[in-house]
């Protein structure tokens, strides 16, 4: 079988693709991206544990690209998006004069104003999307025969309409109080900032409603690993059938 591409959605700061959601996501076919589309998305809201699931998939042989890191590269000093972001949001968002963008400072601005968030997305989306698609093409070109899964640890893929380019959707969920605790204790956010980040995203149940595989990451790491093992086994079996 051809290699699979598994997109792991990491909820965070920016959408990867324009938020043009197709009316019917059920068939998830897109001829224009047939050669580069991922077969599977793993998505979920901030603090639910997509990075944990992504790492587990890497341990099982998947190749991983972190879309948040791609976004950081797109926004780096000297890149076209950097100049446009500074022109749009002002030099107060810089960590130092002519230095890198202070992402937490920028996040406080855009998460407090949906219109400014959409403006930022229009700057960042195209370059990030292009880089991820180029990576998927490289994986197709370099892949050896047999089982190989390319994992894109990405952002808000369901809201962005990416399920139209996939054959299956995995969604990672967790208890909302646990989600809040992780953002405060593990990421060092204030409770107000954590609640703002959670509120900026559609509720978990909207993603869960279109999931082919639902992974509950509320409990122990062993519990999550057992669910990933089962889903991975089924994925490989389906690809080989």
Coordinates of C-alpha atoms in Angstrom, one line a residue:
X1 CA 0.0 0.0 0.0
X2 CA 1.0 3.6 -0.4
X3 CA 2.4 5.4 2.6
X4 CA -0.1 7.0 4.9
X5 CA 0.0 10.5 6.2
X6 CA -1.3 11.1 9.6
X7 CA -2.1 14.7 10.6
X8 CA -1.9 15.2 14.3
X9 CA -3.8 18.4 15.2
X10 CA -2.3 20.4 18.0
X11 CA -4.5 23.1 19.2
X12 CA -2.6 26.3 19.7
X13 CA -2.2 29.7 18.3
X14 CA -3.1 29.7 14.6
X15 CA -5.1 27.8 12.0
X16 CA -2.9 26.2 9.3
X17 CA -5.4 26.5 6.5
X18 CA -8.1 29.0 5.6
X19 CA -11.3 28.2 7.6
X20 CA -13.4 27.2 4.6
X21 CA -15.3 24.2 5.9
X22 CA -16.9 22.0 3.3
X23 CA -20.6 21.4 4.0
X24 CA -20.2 17.6 3.7
X25 CA -17.1 16.2 5.5
X26 CA -18.3 12.5 5.4
X27 CA -16.5 11.4 2.2
X28 CA -13.3 13.4 2.7
X29 CA -12.1 13.3 -0.8
X30 CA -10.2 16.1 -2.5
X31 CA -8.8 15.4 -6.0
X32 CA -6.6 18.5 -6.0
X33 CA -4.5 17.2 -3.1
X34 CA -4.8 13.5 -3.9
X35 CA -1.1 13.0 -4.1
X36 CA -0.2 14.9 -0.9
X37 CA -3.2 14.5 1.3
X38 CA -2.9 12.8 4.7
X39 CA -5.0 9.7 5.3
X40 CA -5.7 10.5 8.9
X41 CA -6.0 13.6 11.1
X42 CA -5.4 13.5 14.8
X43 CA -7.0 16.7 16.2
X44 CA -8.2 18.2 19.4
X45 CA -8.3 21.3 21.5
X46 CA -5.5 22.9 23.5
X47 CA -4.3 20.9 26.5
X48 CA -6.0 17.7 25.4
X49 CA -2.8 15.9 24.6
X50 CA -2.2 15.9 20.9
X51 CA 1.6 16.1 21.5
X52 CA 1.4 13.1 23.7
X53 CA -0.4 11.1 21.0
X54 CA 2.0 12.4 18.4
X55 CA 5.0 11.2 20.4
X56 CA 3.4 7.8 20.9
X57 CA 2.9 7.5 17.1
X58 CA 6.5 8.5 16.5
X59 CA 7.5 5.7 18.9
X60 CA 5.5 3.3 16.7
X61 CA 7.5 4.4 13.6
X62 CA 5.7 7.4 12.4
X63 CA 7.6 10.4 10.9
X64 CA 6.6 13.7 12.6
X65 CA 6.6 17.3 11.6
X66 CA 5.4 19.9 14.1
X67 CA 3.3 22.4 12.4
X68 CA 3.7 24.9 15.3
X69 CA 7.4 24.8 14.6
X70 CA 6.7 25.4 10.9
X71 CA 4.6 28.4 12.0
X72 CA 7.5 29.7 14.1
X73 CA 9.8 29.4 11.1
X74 CA 7.3 31.3 8.9
X75 CA 7.2 34.1 11.6
X76 CA 11.0 34.2 12.1
X77 CA 13.0 37.4 11.6
X78 CA 13.7 38.0 7.9
X79 CA 10.7 36.0 6.7
X80 CA 8.0 37.8 4.6
X81 CA 5.3 37.0 7.2
X82 CA 7.5 38.6 10.0
X83 CA 7.5 41.9 8.2
X84 CA 3.8 41.9 7.6
X85 CA 3.0 40.9 11.2
X86 CA 5.1 43.7 12.6
X87 CA 3.6 46.2 10.1
X88 CA 0.1 45.1 11.1
X89 CA 0.4 44.7 14.9
X90 CA 3.2 47.1 15.7
X91 CA 6.7 46.8 17.1
X92 CA 5.5 46.3 20.7
X93 CA 5.0 42.6 19.8
X94 CA 8.8 42.1 19.4
X95 CA 10.8 40.5 22.2
X96 CA 13.6 43.0 21.5
X97 CA 14.1 45.8 18.9
X98 CA 14.3 44.2 15.5
X99 CA 14.2 40.8 17.3
X100 CA 11.8 37.8 17.2
X101 CA 8.1 38.1 17.7
X102 CA 7.0 37.6 21.3
X103 CA 4.3 35.0 20.6
X104 CA 2.6 35.2 24.1
X105 CA 2.3 39.0 23.6
X106 CA 0.9 38.5 20.1
X107 CA -1.4 35.8 21.4
X108 CA -2.9 38.1 24.1
X109 CA -3.8 40.6 21.3
X110 CA -5.3 38.2 18.9
X111 CA -7.2 35.9 21.3
X112 CA -8.9 38.9 22.7
X113 CA -10.1 40.0 19.3
X114 CA -11.4 37.5 16.8
X115 CA -11.1 40.0 13.9
X116 CA -7.4 40.5 14.6
X117 CA -6.9 36.7 14.9
X118 CA -8.4 36.3 11.5
X119 CA -6.1 39.0 10.2
X120 CA -3.1 37.2 11.6
X121 CA -4.3 33.9 10.1
X122 CA -4.5 35.5 6.6
X123 CA -0.8 36.5 7.0
X124 CA 0.4 33.2 8.4
X125 CA -1.7 30.5 6.6
X126 CA -0.4 30.5 3.1
X127 CA 3.3 30.1 3.9
X128 CA 2.6 27.5 6.6
X129 CA 0.3 25.5 4.3
X130 CA 2.9 25.6 1.5
X131 CA 5.6 24.3 3.8
X132 CA 3.5 21.4 5.1
X133 CA 2.4 20.4 1.6
X134 CA 6.0 20.4 0.5
X135 CA 6.9 18.2 3.4
X136 CA 4.2 15.7 2.5
X137 CA 5.4 15.6 -1.0
X138 CA 8.9 14.9 0.2
X139 CA 7.6 12.1 2.3
X140 CA 5.8 10.6 -0.7
X141 CA 9.0 10.8 -2.8
X142 CA 11.4 9.4 -0.1
X143 CA 9.2 6.7 1.4
X144 CA 10.4 3.1 1.3
X145 CA 7.9 0.4 0.5
X146 CA 5.8 -0.9 3.4
X147 CA 4.3 0.8 6.4
X148 CA 5.3 4.4 6.9
X149 CA 3.1 7.0 8.5
X150 CA 3.9 10.7 8.2
X151 CA 2.5 12.7 11.2
X152 CA 1.8 16.4 10.9
X153 CA 1.3 17.8 14.4
X154 CA -1.0 20.6 13.2
X155 CA -3.5 23.1 14.4
X156 CA -7.3 23.4 14.1
X157 CA -7.5 21.1 11.1
X158 CA -11.1 20.3 11.5
X159 CA -12.2 23.9 11.8
X160 CA -10.1 24.6 8.7
X161 CA -11.9 22.0 6.6
X162 CA -8.9 19.6 6.3
X163 CA -11.1 16.5 6.9
X164 CA -12.1 16.9 3.3
X165 CA -8.6 15.8 2.4
X166 CA -8.5 12.7 4.7
X167 CA -10.0 9.2 5.0
X168 CA -10.3 9.1 8.8
X169 CA -10.3 11.5 11.7
X170 CA -8.9 10.8 15.1
X171 CA -9.9 13.2 17.9
X172 CA -8.2 13.5 21.3
X173 CA -10.4 14.8 24.1
X174 CA -10.0 15.2 27.8
X175 CA -12.1 16.3 30.8
X176 CA -12.5 20.1 30.8
X177 CA -11.2 20.5 34.3
X178 CA -8.1 18.5 33.4
X179 CA -7.7 20.6 30.3
X180 CA -7.7 23.7 32.4
X181 CA -5.3 22.2 35.0
X182 CA -2.8 21.3 32.3
X183 CA -2.7 24.8 30.9
X184 CA -2.2 26.4 34.3
X185 CA 0.2 23.9 35.9
X186 CA 2.0 22.4 32.9
X187 CA 2.2 25.5 30.6
X188 CA 2.3 28.2 33.3
X189 CA -0.7 30.1 32.1
X190 CA -2.8 32.2 34.4
X191 CA -6.4 30.9 34.9
X192 CA -7.7 33.9 32.9
X193 CA -5.4 33.2 30.0
X194 CA -6.1 29.5 30.0
X195 CA -9.9 30.1 30.0
X196 CA -9.4 32.6 27.1
X197 CA -7.5 30.1 25.0
X198 CA -10.1 27.4 25.7
X199 CA -13.0 29.7 24.8
X200 CA -11.3 30.8 21.6
X201 CA -11.8 27.3 20.2
X202 CA -14.9 25.5 19.2
X203 CA -16.0 23.0 22.0
X204 CA -14.5 19.6 22.1
X205 CA -17.8 17.9 21.3
X206 CA -17.9 19.5 17.8
X207 CA -14.7 17.7 16.9
X208 CA -15.7 14.5 18.6
X209 CA -18.9 14.4 16.6
X210 CA -17.1 13.8 13.3
X211 CA -14.4 11.5 14.8
X212 CA -13.7 8.1 13.3
X213 CA -11.5 7.4 16.3
X214 CA -12.0 9.0 19.7
X215 CA -9.0 9.0 22.2
X216 CA -9.8 10.0 25.7
X217 CA -6.6 11.4 27.3
X218 CA -8.2 12.4 30.6
X219 CA -6.6 9.5 32.5
X220 CA -3.2 7.8 32.8
X221 CA -0.5 7.7 30.1
X222 CA -1.0 3.9 30.0
X223 CA -4.7 4.3 29.3
X224 CA -3.9 6.7 26.4
X225 CA -1.2 4.4 25.0
X226 CA -3.6 1.4 25.0
X227 CA -6.1 3.4 22.9
X228 CA -3.4 4.6 20.5
X229 CA -2.1 1.0 20.2
X230 CA -5.6 -0.2 19.3
X231 CA -6.2 2.6 16.8
X232 CA -2.7 2.2 15.2
X233 CA -3.3 -1.6 14.8
X234 CA -6.6 -0.9 13.0
X235 CA -5.0 1.8 10.9
X236 CA -2.2 -0.5 9.7
X237 CA -4.6 -3.3 9.0
X238 CA -6.9 -1.1 7.0
X239 CA -3.9 0.3 4.9
X240 CA -2.7 -3.2 4.2
X241 CA -6.1 -4.6 3.3

